[in-house]
Structures are given as structure tokens and as C-alpha cells.
Amino acid sequence: MKAFDCKMCGQCCYGKGGIIVSDVEVERIAQFLNIDPEEFKSKYTEVRNNQRMLEAGENGFCVFFDKEKQCLIHTVKPDICYLWPFYDANMNDEYSWDMAKDACPGINPDATFDEFVKQGRE
């Protein structure tokens, strides 16, 4: 049984939850967009809690999420986006995993926490 199968709903792209971008990711995404990294940072990121993060658009979704096209930078998206839903919090805390299950239709509600953790480590 698969514990997670992405439904491409964009729920993980919603909110100011903190899509942190490293300097390497800034360079990678800026190159993909064919803009200077400094321009990328000023246009698409903000610094909160000493971390550089992608901004959310007026609709509350990541600035690079389009409801029809989904992720506009999918091939170069930040590593944290690739990890969803196998974040440390969800893998180490059953309560966090339960909350993620409620928010993400891709997390199999029939999977146990142990199955989810095992598949996340694989």
C-alpha cells in the first residue's frame, strides 16, 4: 500500500508556511527563469526569521503555483517541495502526520503512521 500518491492539488503550495530557498536553489531557479539571482530574490522572496523564503501570491499560494498549470518551476523547485509530505515533523510526530493527512488528499488515510514513516525513509 502506498502511503502517499500526489494528487497535484496544490494544498502543499498554499499559505506562508515557509518554502525556504537556499543560495544554491536561488541560483538554480533564477537560471531557469533567465534572470539574475538578485532580481529573483527581490521579486520572489522575502526574509522571515532569518530565512529566505518564496513569497505567496495574493491568492495565498506560492507565487510559482498556477491552479491550471500547477508548479511553474517544477523541474527546479526547492528541495523542501520535493520532500513533501515526508518532512521531519510528519515523520517524527504522529500528531503532525495526522494534521498533514487532513490537509493533503495524497496521503493515504488507510496507511498507518509506521507505514508512512517506513516509506518516507525509503
PDB file of C-alpha atoms in Angstrom:
ATOM      1  CA  MET A   1       0.000   0.000   0.000  1.00  0.00           C
ATOM      2  CA  LYS A   2       1.329   3.408  -0.968  1.00  0.00           C
ATOM      3  CA  ALA A   3       1.334   5.860   1.908  1.00  0.00           C
ATOM      4  CA  PHE A   4       1.489   8.855  -0.449  1.00  0.00           C
ATOM      5  CA  ASP A   5       0.421   9.448  -4.038  1.00  0.00           C
ATOM      6  CA  CYS A   6       0.486  13.097  -5.097  1.00  0.00           C
ATOM      7  CA  LYS A   7      -2.879  14.322  -6.407  1.00  0.00           C
ATOM      8  CA  MET A   8      -1.411  17.593  -7.757  1.00  0.00           C
ATOM      9  CA  CYS A   9      -3.993  19.559  -5.759  1.00  0.00           C
ATOM     10  CA  GLY A  10      -1.597  22.299  -4.657  1.00  0.00           C
ATOM     11  CA  GLN A  11      -2.578  22.172  -0.989  1.00  0.00           C
ATOM     12  CA  CYS A  12       1.115  21.932  -0.053  1.00  0.00           C
ATOM     13  CA  CYS A  13       1.699  25.129  -2.063  1.00  0.00           C
ATOM     14  CA  TYR A  14      -0.845  27.141  -0.083  1.00  0.00           C
ATOM     15  CA  GLY A  15      -0.036  29.573   2.682  1.00  0.00           C
ATOM     16  CA  LYS A  16       3.022  31.245   4.090  1.00  0.00           C
ATOM     17  CA  GLY A  17       4.240  28.033   5.658  1.00  0.00           C
ATOM     18  CA  GLY A  18       7.776  28.779   4.676  1.00  0.00           C
ATOM     19  CA  ILE A  19       9.170  27.414   1.449  1.00  0.00           C
ATOM     20  CA  ILE A  20      12.775  28.056   2.354  1.00  0.00           C
ATOM     21  CA  VAL A  21      15.226  28.529  -0.513  1.00  0.00           C
ATOM     22  CA  SER A  22      18.970  28.119  -0.188  1.00  0.00           C
ATOM     23  CA  ASP A  23      21.522  30.121  -2.156  1.00  0.00           C
ATOM     24  CA  VAL A  24      22.007  27.141  -4.474  1.00  0.00           C
ATOM     25  CA  GLU A  25      18.259  26.938  -5.083  1.00  0.00           C
ATOM     26  CA  VAL A  26      18.085  30.685  -5.726  1.00  0.00           C
ATOM     27  CA  GLU A  27      20.791  30.302  -8.382  1.00  0.00           C
ATOM     28  CA  ARG A  28      19.061  27.263  -9.936  1.00  0.00           C
ATOM     29  CA  ILE A  29      15.618  28.861 -10.098  1.00  0.00           C
ATOM     30  CA  ALA A  30      16.964  32.218 -11.309  1.00  0.00           C
ATOM     31  CA  GLN A  31      18.842  30.472 -14.098  1.00  0.00           C
ATOM     32  CA  PHE A  32      15.673  28.573 -15.058  1.00  0.00           C
ATOM     33  CA  LEU A  33      13.746  31.880 -15.161  1.00  0.00           C
ATOM     34  CA  ASN A  34      16.620  33.507 -17.051  1.00  0.00           C
ATOM     35  CA  ILE A  35      17.001  36.316 -14.528  1.00  0.00           C
ATOM     36  CA  ASP A  36      19.750  37.491 -12.214  1.00  0.00           C
ATOM     37  CA  PRO A  37      19.721  35.837  -8.752  1.00  0.00           C
ATOM     38  CA  GLU A  38      19.454  39.260  -7.065  1.00  0.00           C
ATOM     39  CA  GLU A  39      16.425  40.105  -9.215  1.00  0.00           C
ATOM     40  CA  PHE A  40      14.907  36.737  -8.313  1.00  0.00           C
ATOM     41  CA  LYS A  41      15.423  37.407  -4.615  1.00  0.00           C
ATOM     42  CA  SER A  42      13.886  40.871  -4.752  1.00  0.00           C
ATOM     43  CA  LYS A  43      10.900  39.807  -6.885  1.00  0.00           C
ATOM     44  CA  TYR A  44      10.002  36.400  -5.485  1.00  0.00           C
ATOM     45  CA  THR A  45      11.396  36.001  -1.980  1.00  0.00           C
ATOM     46  CA  GLU A  46      11.263  37.539   1.441  1.00  0.00           C
ATOM     47  CA  VAL A  47      13.335  37.068   4.570  1.00  0.00           C
ATOM     48  CA  ARG A  48      11.442  35.915   7.646  1.00  0.00           C
ATOM     49  CA  ASN A  49      13.046  34.609  10.834  1.00  0.00           C
ATOM     50  CA  ASN A  50      16.463  34.946   9.167  1.00  0.00           C
ATOM     51  CA  GLN A  51      15.399  32.533   6.405  1.00  0.00           C
ATOM     52  CA  ARG A  52      14.900  33.350   2.718  1.00  0.00           C
ATOM     53  CA  MET A  53      11.500  32.070   1.612  1.00  0.00           C
ATOM     54  CA  LEU A  54       9.418  32.105  -1.548  1.00  0.00           C
ATOM     55  CA  GLU A  55       6.603  34.616  -1.339  1.00  0.00           C
ATOM     56  CA  ALA A  56       2.936  33.752  -1.507  1.00  0.00           C
ATOM     57  CA  GLY A  57       0.812  35.456  -4.130  1.00  0.00           C
ATOM     58  CA  GLU A  58      -2.366  37.401  -3.458  1.00  0.00           C
ATOM     59  CA  ASN A  59      -4.331  34.131  -3.662  1.00  0.00           C
ATOM     60  CA  GLY A  60      -2.310  32.690  -0.779  1.00  0.00           C
ATOM     61  CA  PHE A  61      -0.491  30.110  -2.908  1.00  0.00           C
ATOM     62  CA  CYS A  62       3.229  30.044  -3.673  1.00  0.00           C
ATOM     63  CA  VAL A  63       3.995  32.718  -6.230  1.00  0.00           C
ATOM     64  CA  PHE A  64       5.011  29.922  -8.637  1.00  0.00           C
ATOM     65  CA  PHE A  65       1.799  27.895  -8.304  1.00  0.00           C
ATOM     66  CA  ASP A  66      -0.854  28.160 -11.003  1.00  0.00           C
ATOM     67  CA  LYS A  67      -4.142  26.305 -10.420  1.00  0.00           C
ATOM     68  CA  GLU A  68      -4.240  25.084 -14.020  1.00  0.00           C
ATOM     69  CA  LYS A  69      -0.539  24.539 -14.736  1.00  0.00           C
ATOM     70  CA  GLN A  70       0.472  23.629 -11.146  1.00  0.00           C
ATOM     71  CA  CYS A  71       4.120  24.352 -10.292  1.00  0.00           C
ATOM     72  CA  LEU A  72       5.661  26.728 -12.820  1.00  0.00           C
ATOM     73  CA  ILE A  73       9.184  25.832 -11.656  1.00  0.00           C
ATOM     74  CA  HIS A  74       8.568  22.114 -11.086  1.00  0.00           C
ATOM     75  CA  THR A  75      11.831  20.912 -12.650  1.00  0.00           C
ATOM     76  CA  VAL A  76      13.883  23.220 -10.400  1.00  0.00           C
ATOM     77  CA  LYS A  77      11.605  23.572  -7.380  1.00  0.00           C
ATOM     78  CA  PRO A  78      13.167  23.877  -3.926  1.00  0.00           C
ATOM     79  CA  ASP A  79      14.271  20.687  -2.200  1.00  0.00           C
ATOM     80  CA  ILE A  80      11.706  21.190   0.551  1.00  0.00           C
ATOM     81  CA  CYS A  81       8.959  20.891  -2.076  1.00  0.00           C
ATOM     82  CA  TYR A  82      10.376  17.548  -3.260  1.00  0.00           C
ATOM     83  CA  LEU A  83      10.268  16.255   0.305  1.00  0.00           C
ATOM     84  CA  TRP A  84       6.540  16.831   0.921  1.00  0.00           C
ATOM     85  CA  PRO A  85       4.928  15.154   2.850  1.00  0.00           C
ATOM     86  CA  PHE A  86       7.964  13.353   4.249  1.00  0.00           C
ATOM     87  CA  TYR A  87       9.090  16.277   6.424  1.00  0.00           C
ATOM     88  CA  ASP A  88      10.826  15.566   9.729  1.00  0.00           C
ATOM     89  CA  ALA A  89       7.813  16.851  11.652  1.00  0.00           C
ATOM     90  CA  ASN A  90       5.477  14.433   9.863  1.00  0.00           C
ATOM     91  CA  MET A  91       7.929  11.564  10.167  1.00  0.00           C
ATOM     92  CA  ASN A  92       8.719  12.079  13.858  1.00  0.00           C
ATOM     93  CA  ASP A  93       5.386  13.131  15.284  1.00  0.00           C
ATOM     94  CA  GLU A  94       2.165  11.201  14.731  1.00  0.00           C
ATOM     95  CA  TYR A  95       0.063  14.257  15.592  1.00  0.00           C
ATOM     96  CA  SER A  96       1.779  16.295  12.832  1.00  0.00           C
ATOM     97  CA  TRP A  97       1.239  13.394  10.438  1.00  0.00           C
ATOM     98  CA  ASP A  98      -2.476  13.330  11.337  1.00  0.00           C
ATOM     99  CA  MET A  99      -2.738  17.053  10.587  1.00  0.00           C
ATOM    100  CA  ALA A 100      -0.920  16.566   7.265  1.00  0.00           C
ATOM    101  CA  LYS A 101      -3.320  13.725   6.400  1.00  0.00           C
ATOM    102  CA  ASP A 102      -6.260  16.045   6.969  1.00  0.00           C
ATOM    103  CA  ALA A 103      -4.770  18.701   4.685  1.00  0.00           C
ATOM    104  CA  CYS A 104      -3.312  16.513   1.914  1.00  0.00           C
ATOM    105  CA  PRO A 105      -5.523  14.206  -0.155  1.00  0.00           C
ATOM    106  CA  GLY A 106      -2.409  12.436  -1.434  1.00  0.00           C
ATOM    107  CA  ILE A 107      -1.649  10.898   1.955  1.00  0.00           C
ATOM    108  CA  ASN A 108      -3.413   7.555   2.094  1.00  0.00           C
ATOM    109  CA  PRO A 109      -5.836   7.670   5.042  1.00  0.00           C
ATOM    110  CA  ASP A 110      -5.617   3.874   5.337  1.00  0.00           C
ATOM    111  CA  ALA A 111      -1.834   3.881   5.790  1.00  0.00           C
ATOM    112  CA  THR A 112      -0.580   3.592   9.325  1.00  0.00           C
ATOM    113  CA  PHE A 113       1.920   6.054  10.750  1.00  0.00           C
ATOM    114  CA  ASP A 114       4.561   3.288  10.760  1.00  0.00           C
ATOM    115  CA  GLU A 115       3.925   2.547   7.061  1.00  0.00           C
ATOM    116  CA  PHE A 116       4.173   6.236   6.246  1.00  0.00           C
ATOM    117  CA  VAL A 117       7.486   6.595   8.110  1.00  0.00           C
ATOM    118  CA  LYS A 118       8.911   3.440   6.520  1.00  0.00           C
ATOM    119  CA  GLN A 119       8.041   4.612   3.008  1.00  0.00           C
ATOM    120  CA  GLY A 120       9.350   8.083   3.737  1.00  0.00           C
ATOM    121  CA  ARG A 121      12.725   6.660   4.772  1.00  0.00           C
ATOM    122  CA  GLU A 122      12.890   4.522   1.630  1.00  0.00           C
TER     123      GLU A 122
END
